[in-house]
Short mmCIF file of N, CA and C in Angstrom, two decimals:
data_model
loop_
_atom_site.label_atom_id
_atom_site.label_comp_id
_atom_site.label_asym_id
_atom_site.label_seq_id
_atom_site.Cartn_x
_atom_site.Cartn_y
_atom_site.Cartn_z
N GLN F 1 61.26 42.95 -15.78
CA GLN F 1 62.35 42.16 -15.28
C GLN F 1 62.48 40.84 -16.12
N SER F 2 63.70 40.60 -16.39
CA SER F 2 63.81 39.38 -17.24
C SER F 2 64.36 38.19 -16.40
N VAL F 3 64.13 37.06 -16.93
CA VAL F 3 64.73 35.81 -16.32
C VAL F 3 65.60 35.14 -17.31
N GLY F 4 66.83 35.11 -16.83
CA GLY F 4 67.89 34.67 -17.77
C GLY F 4 67.98 33.00 -18.11
N ASN F 5 66.92 32.28 -17.46
CA ASN F 5 66.99 30.95 -17.92
C ASN F 5 65.51 30.35 -18.36
N GLN F 6 65.47 29.58 -19.33
CA GLN F 6 64.23 29.11 -19.72
C GLN F 6 63.53 28.14 -19.04
N ASN F 7 64.33 27.62 -17.98
CA ASN F 7 63.63 26.78 -17.15
C ASN F 7 62.78 27.47 -15.96
N ASN F 8 62.69 28.83 -16.05
CA ASN F 8 62.01 29.63 -14.99
C ASN F 8 60.66 30.05 -15.60
N PHE F 9 60.27 29.40 -16.56
CA PHE F 9 59.10 29.95 -17.34
C PHE F 9 58.13 28.49 -17.26
N GLU F 10 56.89 28.54 -17.26
CA GLU F 10 56.03 27.58 -17.34
C GLU F 10 54.71 27.93 -18.24
N LEU F 11 54.53 27.02 -19.34
CA LEU F 11 53.43 27.13 -20.13
C LEU F 11 52.22 26.42 -19.52
N VAL F 12 51.12 27.25 -19.34
CA VAL F 12 49.98 26.59 -18.66
C VAL F 12 48.83 26.74 -19.71
N HIS F 13 48.04 25.52 -19.82
CA HIS F 13 46.75 25.80 -20.70
C HIS F 13 45.61 25.32 -19.82
N SER F 14 44.53 25.65 -20.37
CA SER F 14 43.32 25.20 -19.58
C SER F 14 42.01 25.12 -20.67
N LEU F 15 40.89 24.48 -20.37
CA LEU F 15 40.01 24.48 -21.13
C LEU F 15 38.91 25.51 -20.71
N ASN F 16 39.21 26.34 -19.64
CA ASN F 16 38.54 27.23 -18.93
C ASN F 16 39.16 28.63 -18.89
N PRO F 17 38.44 29.70 -19.48
CA PRO F 17 39.29 30.93 -19.61
C PRO F 17 39.58 31.44 -18.27
N VAL F 18 38.77 31.13 -17.29
CA VAL F 18 39.00 31.58 -15.83
C VAL F 18 39.90 30.73 -15.20
N ASN F 19 41.01 31.50 -14.45
CA ASN F 19 41.87 30.78 -13.73
C ASN F 19 41.46 30.24 -12.32
N THR F 20 40.73 29.20 -12.46
CA THR F 20 40.06 28.43 -11.29
C THR F 20 41.04 27.64 -10.67
N PRO F 21 41.42 27.61 -9.46
CA PRO F 21 42.52 26.55 -8.81
C PRO F 21 41.85 25.10 -9.35
N GLY F 22 42.74 24.21 -9.70
CA GLY F 22 42.52 22.75 -9.86
C GLY F 22 42.05 22.43 -11.30
N GLN F 23 41.66 23.72 -11.98
CA GLN F 23 41.27 23.53 -13.50
C GLN F 23 42.33 23.71 -14.45
N GLU F 24 43.56 24.37 -13.90
CA GLU F 24 44.74 24.56 -14.78
C GLU F 24 45.44 23.25 -15.15
N ILE F 25 45.71 22.96 -16.34
CA ILE F 25 46.51 21.68 -16.58
C ILE F 25 48.00 22.25 -17.13
N LYS F 26 49.00 21.87 -16.43
CA LYS F 26 50.24 22.30 -16.79
C LYS F 26 50.96 21.03 -17.70
N THR F 27 51.30 21.40 -18.81
CA THR F 27 51.85 20.41 -19.83
C THR F 27 52.51 21.04 -20.91
N GLN F 28 53.16 20.12 -21.65
CA GLN F 28 53.91 20.71 -22.81
C GLN F 28 52.60 20.93 -23.88
N VAL F 29 52.83 21.90 -24.79
CA VAL F 29 52.14 22.07 -25.98
C VAL F 29 51.91 20.91 -26.99
N GLU F 30 51.08 20.07 -26.81
CA GLU F 30 51.02 18.80 -27.53
C GLU F 30 49.52 18.53 -27.61
N ILE F 31 48.81 18.84 -28.72
CA ILE F 31 47.28 18.57 -28.80
C ILE F 31 47.12 17.15 -29.58
N GLY F 32 48.07 16.59 -30.22
CA GLY F 32 48.12 15.37 -30.93
C GLY F 32 47.55 15.47 -32.31
N LYS F 33 47.33 14.38 -32.78
CA LYS F 33 46.92 14.29 -34.20
C LYS F 33 45.31 14.36 -34.14
N ASN F 34 44.75 14.03 -33.27
CA ASN F 34 43.12 14.15 -33.40
C ASN F 34 42.71 15.05 -32.02
N PRO F 35 42.88 16.20 -32.03
CA PRO F 35 42.60 17.01 -30.83
C PRO F 35 41.07 17.17 -30.85
N THR F 36 40.67 17.58 -29.65
CA THR F 36 39.36 17.91 -29.46
C THR F 36 39.07 19.40 -30.02
N PHE F 37 38.01 19.55 -30.89
CA PHE F 37 37.76 20.84 -31.51
C PHE F 37 36.90 21.47 -30.47
N THR F 38 37.83 22.38 -29.77
CA THR F 38 37.29 23.37 -28.67
C THR F 38 38.13 24.51 -28.58
N THR F 39 38.19 25.37 -27.47
CA THR F 39 38.96 26.81 -27.41
C THR F 39 39.91 26.13 -26.19
N TYR F 40 41.20 26.36 -26.60
CA TYR F 40 42.27 26.17 -25.40
C TYR F 40 42.56 27.56 -24.94
N TYR F 41 42.98 27.86 -23.60
CA TYR F 41 43.35 29.10 -23.00
C TYR F 41 44.98 28.63 -22.62
N TYR F 42 45.75 29.62 -22.90
CA TYR F 42 47.10 29.52 -22.52
C TYR F 42 47.59 30.70 -21.97
N LYS F 43 48.56 30.73 -21.09
CA LYS F 43 49.28 31.68 -20.52
C LYS F 43 50.68 31.14 -20.06
N ILE F 44 51.77 32.26 -19.97
CA ILE F 44 53.00 31.83 -19.43
C ILE F 44 53.25 32.48 -17.97
N VAL F 45 53.85 31.59 -17.14
CA VAL F 45 54.13 32.03 -15.74
C VAL F 45 55.54 32.20 -15.65
N ALA F 46 56.06 33.40 -15.37
CA ALA F 46 57.45 33.49 -15.20
C ALA F 46 57.76 33.29 -13.67
N LYS F 47 58.77 32.54 -13.25
CA LYS F 47 59.06 32.28 -11.81
C LYS F 47 60.26 33.24 -11.40
N LEU F 48 60.02 34.30 -10.81
CA LEU F 48 61.22 35.29 -10.49
C LEU F 48 61.73 34.92 -9.10
N PRO F 49 63.04 35.66 -9.03
CA PRO F 49 63.61 35.32 -7.73
C PRO F 49 62.63 35.78 -6.56
N GLY F 50 62.98 35.05 -5.53
CA GLY F 50 62.10 35.46 -4.23
C GLY F 50 60.63 34.74 -4.22
N GLY F 51 60.45 33.79 -5.18
CA GLY F 51 59.22 33.08 -5.14
C GLY F 51 58.03 34.06 -5.82
N VAL F 52 58.38 34.92 -6.36
CA VAL F 52 57.33 36.01 -7.01
C VAL F 52 57.12 35.32 -8.48
N ASN F 53 55.82 35.24 -8.86
CA ASN F 53 55.37 34.79 -10.15
C ASN F 53 54.80 35.97 -10.89
N GLU F 54 55.16 36.16 -12.34
CA GLU F 54 54.50 37.12 -13.01
C GLU F 54 53.69 36.28 -14.05
N THR F 55 52.54 36.71 -14.39
CA THR F 55 51.56 35.90 -15.30
C THR F 55 51.36 36.63 -16.69
N SER F 56 51.39 36.04 -17.80
CA SER F 56 51.04 36.70 -18.90
C SER F 56 49.62 37.04 -19.24
N ASN F 57 49.18 37.66 -20.16
CA ASN F 57 47.71 37.64 -20.44
C ASN F 57 47.33 36.33 -20.98
N ILE F 58 45.99 36.04 -20.86
CA ILE F 58 45.58 34.67 -21.27
C ILE F 58 45.32 34.91 -22.87
N PHE F 59 45.97 33.80 -23.53
CA PHE F 59 45.75 33.65 -25.08
C PHE F 59 44.73 32.52 -25.41
N ALA F 60 43.67 32.78 -26.20
CA ALA F 60 42.68 31.75 -26.73
C ALA F 60 42.94 31.21 -27.97
N LEU F 61 42.96 29.92 -28.25
CA LEU F 61 43.24 29.38 -29.37
C LEU F 61 41.88 28.33 -29.71
N GLU F 62 41.37 28.60 -30.67
CA GLU F 62 40.08 27.94 -31.01
C GLU F 62 40.51 26.81 -32.17
N LEU F 63 40.41 25.55 -31.86
CA LEU F 63 40.61 24.42 -32.97
C LEU F 63 39.16 24.17 -33.49
N THR F 64 39.11 24.50 -34.74
CA THR F 64 37.98 23.97 -35.60
C THR F 64 38.28 22.92 -36.54
N PRO F 65 37.33 21.99 -36.94
CA PRO F 65 37.72 21.00 -38.06
C PRO F 65 37.76 21.64 -39.29
N HIS F 66 38.51 21.16 -40.21
CA HIS F 66 38.72 21.64 -41.61
C HIS F 66 38.21 20.34 -42.53
N VAL F 67 37.55 20.70 -43.66
CA VAL F 67 37.16 19.87 -44.71
C VAL F 67 38.44 19.26 -45.18
N SER F 68 38.20 17.80 -45.42
CA SER F 68 39.53 17.14 -45.93
C SER F 68 39.69 17.41 -47.39
N LEU F 69 40.86 17.26 -47.82
CA LEU F 69 41.34 17.44 -49.18
C LEU F 69 40.62 16.51 -50.09
N ALA F 70 40.36 16.86 -51.37
CA ALA F 70 39.76 15.92 -52.34
C ALA F 70 40.68 14.79 -52.81
N PRO F 71 40.30 13.70 -52.94
CA PRO F 71 41.19 12.57 -53.36
C PRO F 71 41.66 12.84 -54.73
N THR F 72 42.78 12.27 -55.23
CA THR F 72 43.44 12.49 -56.41
C THR F 72 43.55 11.31 -57.25
N ASN F 73 44.01 11.45 -58.55
CA ASN F 73 44.37 10.17 -59.30
C ASN F 73 43.22 9.02 -59.44
N LEU F 74 41.89 9.58 -59.57
CA LEU F 74 40.89 8.65 -59.80
C LEU F 74 41.07 8.16 -61.23
N VAL F 75 40.87 6.66 -61.19
CA VAL F 75 40.94 5.98 -62.51
C VAL F 75 39.74 4.93 -62.48
N SER F 76 39.33 4.90 -63.65
CA SER F 76 38.17 3.95 -63.81
C SER F 76 38.53 2.66 -64.69
N ILE F 77 38.16 1.48 -64.53
CA ILE F 77 38.52 0.38 -65.26
C ILE F 77 37.22 -0.43 -65.66
N PRO F 78 36.64 -0.28 -66.87
CA PRO F 78 35.68 -1.23 -67.23
C PRO F 78 35.81 -2.76 -67.14
N THR F 79 35.08 -3.57 -66.69
CA THR F 79 35.25 -5.00 -66.60
C THR F 79 33.91 -5.83 -66.62
N LYS F 80 34.08 -7.14 -66.89
CA LYS F 80 32.89 -8.02 -66.63
C LYS F 80 33.28 -9.13 -65.80
N ASP F 81 32.22 -9.58 -65.01
CA ASP F 81 32.44 -10.69 -64.26
C ASP F 81 32.39 -12.11 -65.14
N PHE F 82 32.40 -12.94 -64.50
CA PHE F 82 32.48 -14.37 -65.21
C PHE F 82 30.89 -14.68 -65.92
N ASN F 83 29.96 -13.92 -65.18
CA ASN F 83 28.47 -14.10 -65.93
C ASN F 83 28.25 -13.14 -66.79
N LYS F 84 29.19 -12.20 -67.24
CA LYS F 84 29.14 -11.18 -68.25
C LYS F 84 28.48 -9.91 -67.80
N ASN F 85 28.36 -9.93 -66.61
CA ASN F 85 27.86 -8.62 -65.87
C ASN F 85 28.87 -7.45 -65.90
N ASN F 86 28.46 -6.23 -66.28
CA ASN F 86 29.41 -5.06 -66.31
C ASN F 86 29.57 -4.38 -65.08
N PHE F 87 30.82 -4.00 -64.79
CA PHE F 87 31.23 -3.45 -63.51
C PHE F 87 32.24 -2.23 -64.04
N VAL F 88 32.30 -1.33 -63.13
CA VAL F 88 33.44 -0.29 -63.36
C VAL F 88 34.16 -0.17 -62.02
N VAL F 89 35.53 -0.52 -62.05
CA VAL F 89 36.45 -0.59 -60.93
C VAL F 89 36.86 0.91 -60.80
N LEU F 90 36.67 1.49 -59.51
CA LEU F 90 37.07 2.97 -59.49
C LEU F 90 38.29 2.90 -58.27
N LYS F 91 39.37 3.47 -58.53
CA LYS F 91 40.59 3.60 -57.47
C LYS F 91 41.01 4.86 -57.36
N TRP F 92 41.26 5.50 -56.30
CA TRP F 92 41.87 6.84 -56.18
C TRP F 92 42.90 6.93 -54.99
N ASP F 93 43.40 7.93 -54.85
CA ASP F 93 44.60 8.22 -53.98
C ASP F 93 43.97 9.16 -52.84
N PRO F 94 44.28 8.84 -51.48
CA PRO F 94 43.64 9.81 -50.56
C PRO F 94 44.77 10.94 -50.08
N ARG F 95 44.27 11.98 -49.88
CA ARG F 95 45.13 13.28 -49.72
C ARG F 95 45.07 13.64 -48.14
N SER F 96 44.23 13.48 -47.19
CA SER F 96 44.05 13.96 -46.16
C SER F 96 43.99 12.82 -45.06
N PRO F 97 44.90 12.92 -44.09
CA PRO F 97 44.54 12.01 -42.97
C PRO F 97 43.48 12.18 -42.05
N GLY F 98 42.56 13.13 -42.34
CA GLY F 98 41.53 13.52 -41.60
C GLY F 98 40.40 13.15 -42.17
N GLU F 99 40.32 12.38 -43.27
CA GLU F 99 38.78 12.00 -43.76
C GLU F 99 38.28 10.74 -43.01
N GLU F 100 36.92 10.84 -42.97
CA GLU F 100 36.26 9.81 -42.26
C GLU F 100 35.66 8.66 -43.41
N GLY F 101 35.69 9.15 -44.82
CA GLY F 101 35.10 8.22 -45.74
C GLY F 101 34.99 9.00 -47.12
N TYR F 102 34.35 8.34 -47.94
CA TYR F 102 34.23 8.95 -49.37
C TYR F 102 32.89 8.73 -50.06
N ASN F 103 32.38 9.67 -50.71
CA ASN F 103 31.08 9.55 -51.50
C ASN F 103 31.52 9.47 -52.86
N ILE F 104 30.88 8.43 -53.58
CA ILE F 104 31.08 8.30 -54.90
C ILE F 104 29.95 8.68 -55.80
N TYR F 105 30.30 9.51 -56.94
CA TYR F 105 29.27 10.14 -57.69
C TYR F 105 29.24 9.58 -59.07
N VAL F 106 28.12 9.48 -59.78
CA VAL F 106 28.10 9.19 -61.19
C VAL F 106 27.29 10.11 -61.98
N SER F 107 27.39 10.10 -63.19
CA SER F 107 26.64 10.89 -64.20
C SER F 107 26.73 10.26 -65.42
N ASN F 108 25.59 10.54 -66.46
CA ASN F 108 25.86 10.21 -67.88
C ASN F 108 26.40 11.11 -68.83
N THR F 109 26.87 12.21 -68.30
CA THR F 109 27.46 13.36 -69.11
C THR F 109 28.81 13.78 -68.35
N ALA F 110 29.68 14.30 -68.76
CA ALA F 110 30.81 14.87 -68.14
C ALA F 110 30.27 16.23 -67.32
N SER F 111 29.58 16.95 -67.89
CA SER F 111 29.11 18.19 -67.17
C SER F 111 27.72 18.12 -66.61
N GLY F 112 27.25 16.80 -66.63
CA GLY F 112 25.74 16.66 -66.07
C GLY F 112 25.65 16.63 -64.73
N ASN F 113 24.48 16.30 -64.16
CA ASN F 113 24.21 16.33 -62.82
C ASN F 113 24.67 14.98 -62.17
N PHE F 114 25.51 15.03 -61.46
CA PHE F 114 26.27 13.89 -60.65
C PHE F 114 25.25 13.39 -59.60
N ASN F 115 25.04 12.07 -59.41
CA ASN F 115 24.28 11.44 -58.32
C ASN F 115 25.21 10.51 -57.51
N LYS F 116 25.03 10.73 -56.08
CA LYS F 116 25.78 9.74 -55.24
C LYS F 116 25.13 8.55 -55.25
N ILE F 117 26.18 7.51 -55.58
CA ILE F 117 25.78 6.06 -55.76
C ILE F 117 26.27 5.31 -54.64
N GLY F 118 27.02 5.84 -53.73
CA GLY F 118 27.58 5.12 -52.68
C GLY F 118 28.59 5.84 -51.67
N THR F 119 28.86 5.29 -50.57
CA THR F 119 29.60 5.89 -49.49
C THR F 119 30.48 4.71 -49.07
N VAL F 120 32.00 4.94 -48.95
CA VAL F 120 32.67 3.89 -48.28
C VAL F 120 33.45 4.57 -47.14
N GLY F 121 34.16 3.74 -46.35
CA GLY F 121 34.80 4.11 -45.07
C GLY F 121 36.25 4.52 -45.38
N LYS F 122 36.83 5.08 -44.23
CA LYS F 122 38.19 5.52 -44.28
C LYS F 122 39.04 4.39 -44.58
N GLY F 123 39.86 4.60 -45.44
CA GLY F 123 41.02 3.66 -45.94
C GLY F 123 40.54 3.08 -47.07
N GLN F 124 39.27 2.91 -47.43
CA GLN F 124 38.87 2.18 -48.49
C GLN F 124 39.16 3.23 -49.75
N THR F 125 39.84 2.66 -50.85
CA THR F 125 40.06 3.49 -51.98
C THR F 125 39.85 2.92 -53.31
N THR F 126 39.25 1.72 -53.22
CA THR F 126 38.96 0.96 -54.40
C THR F 126 37.31 0.66 -54.22
N VAL F 127 36.48 0.72 -55.20
CA VAL F 127 35.16 0.34 -55.24
C VAL F 127 34.92 -0.43 -56.62
N LEU F 128 33.87 -1.08 -56.59
CA LEU F 128 33.25 -1.85 -57.69
C LEU F 128 31.85 -1.43 -57.90
N HIS F 129 31.63 -0.65 -59.07
CA HIS F 129 30.23 -0.41 -59.28
C HIS F 129 29.65 -1.11 -60.67
N GLN F 130 28.45 -1.93 -60.25
CA GLN F 130 27.66 -2.59 -61.24
C GLN F 130 26.94 -1.99 -61.97
N VAL F 131 27.09 -1.90 -63.37
CA VAL F 131 26.43 -1.05 -64.42
C VAL F 131 25.49 -1.87 -65.08
N ASN F 132 24.18 -1.69 -65.05
CA ASN F 132 23.27 -2.57 -66.08
C ASN F 132 23.11 -2.31 -67.48
N ASN F 133 23.31 -1.00 -67.73
CA ASN F 133 23.06 -0.71 -69.04
C ASN F 133 24.20 -0.17 -69.82
N PRO F 134 24.53 -0.34 -71.14
CA PRO F 134 25.64 0.13 -71.91
C PRO F 134 25.68 1.55 -72.02
N GLY F 135 26.86 2.07 -72.07
CA GLY F 135 26.72 3.68 -72.31
C GLY F 135 28.15 4.11 -71.47
N THR F 136 28.49 5.42 -71.76
CA THR F 136 29.52 6.06 -70.91
C THR F 136 29.19 6.47 -69.54
N TYR F 137 29.87 6.12 -68.61
CA TYR F 137 29.62 6.75 -67.26
C TYR F 137 30.72 7.68 -66.83
N PHE F 138 30.34 8.52 -66.15
CA PHE F 138 31.34 9.64 -65.47
C PHE F 138 31.28 9.70 -64.04
N TYR F 139 32.36 9.60 -63.48
CA TYR F 139 32.66 9.32 -62.01
C TYR F 139 33.39 10.59 -61.40
N LYS F 140 33.18 10.81 -60.10
CA LYS F 140 33.93 11.67 -59.39
C LYS F 140 33.95 11.19 -57.73
N VAL F 141 34.79 11.58 -57.05
CA VAL F 141 34.62 11.05 -55.59
C VAL F 141 35.07 12.46 -54.75
N ARG F 142 34.54 12.20 -53.72
CA ARG F 142 34.84 13.27 -52.69
C ARG F 142 35.03 12.69 -51.30
N SER F 143 36.09 13.11 -50.64
CA SER F 143 36.21 12.72 -49.10
C SER F 143 35.26 13.61 -48.34
N PHE F 144 34.98 13.04 -47.01
CA PHE F 144 34.23 13.84 -46.12
C PHE F 144 34.86 13.61 -44.64
N ASN F 145 34.45 14.77 -43.86
CA ASN F 145 34.75 14.32 -42.40
C ASN F 145 33.65 15.11 -41.58
N ALA F 146 33.87 15.36 -40.43
CA ALA F 146 32.95 16.04 -39.55
C ALA F 146 32.69 17.45 -40.10
N ALA F 147 33.58 18.09 -40.76
CA ALA F 147 33.38 19.57 -41.14
C ALA F 147 32.64 19.53 -42.57
N GLY F 148 32.44 18.53 -43.29
CA GLY F 148 31.71 18.55 -44.36
C GLY F 148 32.42 17.62 -45.57
N GLU F 149 32.12 18.00 -46.78
CA GLU F 149 32.72 17.07 -47.97
C GLU F 149 33.72 18.15 -48.67
N SER F 150 34.70 17.42 -49.13
CA SER F 150 35.75 18.02 -49.85
C SER F 150 35.20 18.35 -51.40
N GLY F 151 36.07 19.03 -51.91
CA GLY F 151 35.72 19.25 -53.47
C GLY F 151 35.85 18.01 -54.34
N ASP F 152 35.47 18.18 -55.50
CA ASP F 152 35.59 16.99 -56.51
C ASP F 152 36.94 16.46 -56.66
N SER F 153 37.18 15.20 -57.01
CA SER F 153 38.47 14.62 -57.43
C SER F 153 38.33 14.98 -58.90
N ASN F 154 39.38 14.34 -59.60
CA ASN F 154 39.28 14.54 -60.87
C ASN F 154 38.14 13.64 -61.43
N THR F 155 37.56 13.99 -62.73
CA THR F 155 36.44 13.25 -63.27
C THR F 155 36.90 12.30 -64.29
N VAL F 156 36.55 11.12 -64.05
CA VAL F 156 36.68 9.94 -65.18
C VAL F 156 35.73 9.40 -65.77
N ASN F 157 35.94 8.75 -67.04
CA ASN F 157 34.62 8.02 -67.69
C ASN F 157 34.92 6.63 -67.70
N ALA F 158 34.11 5.83 -68.07
CA ALA F 158 34.24 4.45 -68.45
C ALA F 158 33.16 4.13 -69.41
N ALA F 159 33.58 3.66 -70.52
CA ALA F 159 32.48 3.12 -71.62
C ALA F 159 32.38 1.60 -71.35
N VAL F 160 31.02 1.29 -71.19
CA VAL F 160 30.45 -0.08 -71.11
C VAL F 160 29.73 -0.63 -72.12
N ASN F 161 29.94 -1.63 -72.64
CA ASN F 161 29.05 -2.12 -73.95
C ASN F 161 28.56 -3.53 -73.54
#
């Protein structure tokens, strides 16, 4: 039997797969920018003439966190302060609204073993790395969130003398 008016349908979701009275939440499908990572259960209720309701099967939707995307456009700028100390300024562009921060890595060769030298919080996309010895340094940055760490940004180098 069909119902000719969309107002005769109701979308119901719950955090419980069993239809226990009082635990169903009747709402629009709006889980927002920062949903709780859990399983949501949905069904459609058709309100038929004569006060009869027909209920669909329950559909489960599991929301899981995804690793944020790697930062892009990493650049390095070697510089000195007023006391002639060497620094490298690192700047990058974020790509994910879901990152919680960034890990910064350095190596003395482009294909070498990169070591984590620091972590900065969400929204910080510029750092200053003090370098004590002359040489060429290679950098990359990874974003992270609750699901883990992203892939690498582009690798850049900075020659410090």
